[in-house]
PDB file of C-alpha atoms in Angstrom:
ATOM      1  CA  UNK A   1      13.690 -44.811  52.771  1.00 77.00           C
ATOM      2  CA  UNK A   2      16.042 -42.513  50.887  1.00 86.00           C
ATOM      3  CA  UNK A   3      15.506 -38.848  51.264  1.00 90.00           C
ATOM      4  CA  UNK A   4      16.024 -35.796  49.129  1.00 92.00           C
ATOM      5  CA  UNK A   5      19.019 -35.098  51.338  1.00 94.00           C
ATOM      6  CA  UNK A   6      20.397 -38.674  50.964  1.00 94.00           C
ATOM      7  CA  UNK A   7      20.037 -38.574  47.014  1.00 95.00           C
ATOM      8  CA  UNK A   8      21.688 -35.138  46.745  1.00 96.00           C
ATOM      9  CA  UNK A   9      24.646 -36.389  48.963  1.00 96.00           C
ATOM     10  CA  UNK A  10      24.839 -39.593  46.867  1.00 96.00           C
ATOM     11  CA  UNK A  11      25.035 -37.700  43.597  1.00 97.00           C
ATOM     12  CA  UNK A  12      27.330 -34.993  44.878  1.00 97.00           C
ATOM     13  CA  UNK A  13      29.905 -37.788  45.284  1.00 97.00           C
ATOM     14  CA  UNK A  14      30.169 -38.033  41.555  1.00 98.00           C
ATOM     15  CA  UNK A  15      31.568 -34.668  41.112  1.00 98.00           C
ATOM     16  CA  UNK A  16      35.306 -34.032  41.853  1.00 97.00           C
ATOM     17  CA  UNK A  17      37.658 -31.049  41.689  1.00 97.00           C
ATOM     18  CA  UNK A  18      40.689 -31.094  39.282  1.00 96.00           C
ATOM     19  CA  UNK A  19      43.367 -28.714  38.725  1.00 96.00           C
ATOM     20  CA  UNK A  20      44.366 -27.847  35.036  1.00 96.00           C
ATOM     21  CA  UNK A  21      47.898 -27.417  33.927  1.00 96.00           C
ATOM     22  CA  UNK A  22      47.840 -23.608  34.366  1.00 96.00           C
ATOM     23  CA  UNK A  23      46.620 -24.197  38.082  1.00 95.00           C
ATOM     24  CA  UNK A  24      42.959 -23.488  37.532  1.00 94.00           C
ATOM     25  CA  UNK A  25      40.640 -25.661  39.506  1.00 96.00           C
ATOM     26  CA  UNK A  26      37.457 -27.004  38.007  1.00 96.00           C
ATOM     27  CA  UNK A  27      34.659 -29.332  38.954  1.00 97.00           C
ATOM     28  CA  UNK A  28      33.700 -32.229  36.736  1.00 96.00           C
ATOM     29  CA  UNK A  29      32.018 -35.604  36.781  1.00 96.00           C
ATOM     30  CA  UNK A  30      33.901 -38.720  37.948  1.00 96.00           C
ATOM     31  CA  UNK A  31      34.547 -41.440  35.512  1.00 95.00           C
ATOM     32  CA  UNK A  32      32.360 -43.914  37.581  1.00 97.00           C
ATOM     33  CA  UNK A  33      29.187 -41.632  37.584  1.00 97.00           C
ATOM     34  CA  UNK A  34      25.922 -43.398  37.046  1.00 97.00           C
ATOM     35  CA  UNK A  35      24.186 -43.091  33.623  1.00 97.00           C
ATOM     36  CA  UNK A  36      21.236 -41.266  35.069  1.00 96.00           C
ATOM     37  CA  UNK A  37      23.513 -38.485  36.586  1.00 97.00           C
ATOM     38  CA  UNK A  38      25.243 -38.102  33.343  1.00 96.00           C
ATOM     39  CA  UNK A  39      22.008 -37.650  31.589  1.00 96.00           C
ATOM     40  CA  UNK A  40      20.922 -35.112  34.305  1.00 97.00           C
ATOM     41  CA  UNK A  41      24.041 -33.163  33.524  1.00 96.00           C
ATOM     42  CA  UNK A  42      23.301 -33.277  29.736  1.00 95.00           C
ATOM     43  CA  UNK A  43      19.678 -32.176  30.610  1.00 96.00           C
ATOM     44  CA  UNK A  44      20.998 -29.198  32.547  1.00 97.00           C
ATOM     45  CA  UNK A  45      23.182 -27.882  29.626  1.00 95.00           C
ATOM     46  CA  UNK A  46      20.229 -28.471  27.215  1.00 94.00           C
ATOM     47  CA  UNK A  47      17.910 -26.583  29.530  1.00 93.00           C
ATOM     48  CA  UNK A  48      20.153 -23.432  29.466  1.00 93.00           C
ATOM     49  CA  UNK A  49      20.351 -23.204  25.791  1.00 89.00           C
ATOM     50  CA  UNK A  50      22.009 -26.205  24.616  1.00 88.00           C
ATOM     51  CA  UNK A  51      25.589 -25.453  25.874  1.00 89.00           C
ATOM     52  CA  UNK A  52      28.498 -27.689  25.625  1.00 88.00           C
ATOM     53  CA  UNK A  53      29.859 -28.609  29.173  1.00 89.00           C
ATOM     54  CA  UNK A  54      31.234 -25.897  30.914  1.00 89.00           C
ATOM     55  CA  UNK A  55      32.931 -24.896  34.066  1.00 92.00           C
ATOM     56  CA  UNK A  56      30.148 -22.513  35.275  1.00 93.00           C
ATOM     57  CA  UNK A  57      27.444 -25.105  34.752  1.00 96.00           C
ATOM     58  CA  UNK A  58      29.237 -27.606  36.913  1.00 97.00           C
ATOM     59  CA  UNK A  59      29.964 -25.133  39.548  1.00 96.00           C
ATOM     60  CA  UNK A  60      26.313 -24.356  39.861  1.00 97.00           C
ATOM     61  CA  UNK A  61      25.347 -27.994  39.740  1.00 98.00           C
ATOM     62  CA  UNK A  62      27.787 -28.818  42.599  1.00 97.00           C
ATOM     63  CA  UNK A  63      26.479 -25.805  44.654  1.00 97.00           C
ATOM     64  CA  UNK A  64      22.796 -27.137  44.194  1.00 97.00           C
ATOM     65  CA  UNK A  65      23.637 -30.552  45.294  1.00 97.00           C
ATOM     66  CA  UNK A  66      25.419 -29.028  48.408  1.00 96.00           C
ATOM     67  CA  UNK A  67      22.442 -27.061  49.176  1.00 95.00           C
ATOM     68  CA  UNK A  68      20.125 -29.978  48.894  1.00 95.00           C
ATOM     69  CA  UNK A  69      22.380 -32.019  51.012  1.00 95.00           C
ATOM     70  CA  UNK A  70      21.661 -29.471  53.653  1.00 93.00           C
ATOM     71  CA  UNK A  71      17.789 -29.631  53.207  1.00 91.00           C
ATOM     72  CA  UNK A  72      15.606 -31.121  55.903  1.00 85.00           C
ATOM     73  CA  UNK A  73      12.572 -31.560  53.705  1.00 88.00           C
ATOM     74  CA  UNK A  74      11.162 -30.522  50.409  1.00 88.00           C
ATOM     75  CA  UNK A  75       9.971 -27.045  51.437  1.00 92.00           C
ATOM     76  CA  UNK A  76      13.353 -26.332  53.050  1.00 92.00           C
ATOM     77  CA  UNK A  77      15.114 -27.475  49.866  1.00 93.00           C
ATOM     78  CA  UNK A  78      12.999 -25.003  47.758  1.00 93.00           C
ATOM     79  CA  UNK A  79      13.674 -22.141  50.235  1.00 94.00           C
ATOM     80  CA  UNK A  80      17.452 -22.977  49.898  1.00 94.00           C
ATOM     81  CA  UNK A  81      17.300 -23.040  46.132  1.00 95.00           C
ATOM     82  CA  UNK A  82      15.446 -19.714  46.088  1.00 94.00           C
ATOM     83  CA  UNK A  83      18.286 -18.159  48.224  1.00 94.00           C
ATOM     84  CA  UNK A  84      20.882 -19.072  45.803  1.00 95.00           C
ATOM     85  CA  UNK A  85      23.075 -16.004  45.440  1.00 95.00           C
ATOM     86  CA  UNK A  86      24.690 -14.506  42.295  1.00 96.00           C
ATOM     87  CA  UNK A  87      28.294 -13.137  42.558  1.00 95.00           C
ATOM     88  CA  UNK A  88      28.517  -9.748  44.000  1.00 92.00           C
ATOM     89  CA  UNK A  89      31.800  -8.379  42.494  1.00 95.00           C
ATOM     90  CA  UNK A  90      31.330  -6.791  39.127  1.00 93.00           C
ATOM     91  CA  UNK A  91      34.545  -8.338  37.889  1.00 95.00           C
ATOM     92  CA  UNK A  92      33.012 -11.912  38.616  1.00 95.00           C
ATOM     93  CA  UNK A  93      29.687 -11.022  36.925  1.00 96.00           C
ATOM     94  CA  UNK A  94      31.436  -9.760  33.902  1.00 96.00           C
ATOM     95  CA  UNK A  95      33.557 -12.793  33.633  1.00 95.00           C
ATOM     96  CA  UNK A  96      30.440 -15.072  33.899  1.00 96.00           C
ATOM     97  CA  UNK A  97      28.541 -12.839  31.363  1.00 96.00           C
ATOM     98  CA  UNK A  98      31.506 -13.113  28.983  1.00 95.00           C
ATOM     99  CA  UNK A  99      32.165 -16.815  29.357  1.00 93.00           C
ATOM    100  CA  UNK A 100      29.270 -17.797  26.864  1.00 93.00           C
ATOM    101  CA  UNK A 101      27.199 -15.757  24.320  1.00 92.00           C
ATOM    102  CA  UNK A 102      24.033 -17.490  25.781  1.00 93.00           C
ATOM    103  CA  UNK A 103      24.336 -15.426  28.858  1.00 95.00           C
ATOM    104  CA  UNK A 104      23.235 -12.420  26.844  1.00 95.00           C
ATOM    105  CA  UNK A 105      19.756 -14.211  26.911  1.00 95.00           C
ATOM    106  CA  UNK A 106      19.938 -14.215  30.948  1.00 95.00           C
ATOM    107  CA  UNK A 107      20.600 -10.402  30.683  1.00 94.00           C
ATOM    108  CA  UNK A 108      17.717  -9.667  28.469  1.00 93.00           C
ATOM    109  CA  UNK A 109      15.447 -11.722  30.768  1.00 93.00           C
ATOM    110  CA  UNK A 110      16.830  -9.819  33.839  1.00 93.00           C
ATOM    111  CA  UNK A 111      16.096  -6.542  32.478  1.00 92.00           C
ATOM    112  CA  UNK A 112      12.620  -7.746  31.261  1.00 91.00           C
ATOM    113  CA  UNK A 113      11.462  -9.712  34.316  1.00 89.00           C
ATOM    114  CA  UNK A 114      13.257  -8.155  36.990  1.00 85.00           C
ATOM    115  CA  UNK A 115      13.237  -4.497  35.947  1.00 82.00           C
ATOM    116  CA  UNK A 116      16.886  -3.945  36.851  1.00 69.00           C
ATOM    117  CA  UNK A 117      17.821  -0.258  37.061  1.00 77.00           C
ATOM    118  CA  UNK A 118      21.665  -0.571  36.848  1.00 88.00           C
ATOM    119  CA  UNK A 119      24.073  -2.564  35.203  1.00 88.00           C
ATOM    120  CA  UNK A 120      25.434  -4.341  38.100  1.00 90.00           C
ATOM    121  CA  UNK A 121      21.637  -5.130  39.135  1.00 92.00           C
ATOM    122  CA  UNK A 122      20.920  -6.485  35.711  1.00 93.00           C
ATOM    123  CA  UNK A 123      24.039  -8.748  35.827  1.00 95.00           C
ATOM    124  CA  UNK A 124      23.276 -10.028  39.238  1.00 95.00           C
ATOM    125  CA  UNK A 125      19.730 -10.806  38.190  1.00 95.00           C
ATOM    126  CA  UNK A 126      20.919 -12.526  35.022  1.00 96.00           C
ATOM    127  CA  UNK A 127      23.324 -14.645  36.863  1.00 97.00           C
ATOM    128  CA  UNK A 128      20.502 -15.486  39.348  1.00 96.00           C
ATOM    129  CA  UNK A 129      18.067 -16.549  36.772  1.00 96.00           C
ATOM    130  CA  UNK A 130      21.017 -18.765  35.246  1.00 97.00           C
ATOM    131  CA  UNK A 131      21.582 -20.493  38.419  1.00 97.00           C
ATOM    132  CA  UNK A 132      17.796 -20.949  39.073  1.00 97.00           C
ATOM    133  CA  UNK A 133      17.457 -22.524  35.657  1.00 97.00           C
ATOM    134  CA  UNK A 134      20.109 -25.119  36.499  1.00 97.00           C
ATOM    135  CA  UNK A 135      18.688 -25.488  40.101  1.00 97.00           C
ATOM    136  CA  UNK A 136      15.455 -26.354  38.727  1.00 96.00           C
ATOM    137  CA  UNK A 137      16.672 -29.359  36.651  1.00 97.00           C
ATOM    138  CA  UNK A 138      18.787 -30.639  39.347  1.00 97.00           C
ATOM    139  CA  UNK A 139      16.021 -30.424  41.918  1.00 96.00           C
ATOM    140  CA  UNK A 140      13.544 -32.108  39.652  1.00 95.00           C
ATOM    141  CA  UNK A 141      16.058 -34.910  39.078  1.00 96.00           C
ATOM    142  CA  UNK A 142      16.654 -35.403  42.645  1.00 95.00           C
ATOM    143  CA  UNK A 143      12.900 -35.352  43.493  1.00 93.00           C
ATOM    144  CA  UNK A 144      12.292 -37.861  40.759  1.00 93.00           C
ATOM    145  CA  UNK A 145      15.104 -40.110  42.136  1.00 92.00           C
ATOM    146  CA  UNK A 146      13.461 -40.048  45.526  1.00 90.00           C
ATOM    147  CA  UNK A 147       9.993 -40.873  44.271  1.00 88.00           C
ATOM    148  CA  UNK A 148      11.410 -43.887  42.195  1.00 87.00           C
ATOM    149  CA  UNK A 149      13.087 -45.165  45.282  1.00 79.00           C
ATOM    150  CA  UNK A 150       9.812 -45.315  47.157  1.00 75.00           C
TER     151      UNK A 150
END
């Protein structure tokens, strides 16, 4: 029987790192990715405000799949996802924030839900919420795939 770990490892193989002409590396889906994986990626983009595909989202999807690949069981997977960390450098947080207008909604949520006291705290909380929203969709997808395989 396939486990959550097995499914995460399987789908992680359908992400690859490429290099743009300017030397910037980015993660994208492989050409041979299964239809259900492509649909999950679309669902992630829809869940975070209907965004077009972007590097930040693919980075987090890859991070979540890597975490799930290390999970011993469902509880461990949930713990690992809850422990996803936001960037700690202000320059990285500002780059994340300025990359998409929709990130302002995460900043608003961070201020309202997390009671952030400083700008840095608010940005860290905003990015954490962003990553958690993506992780929720990926985790749900992997869980459904495990259940379907039973």
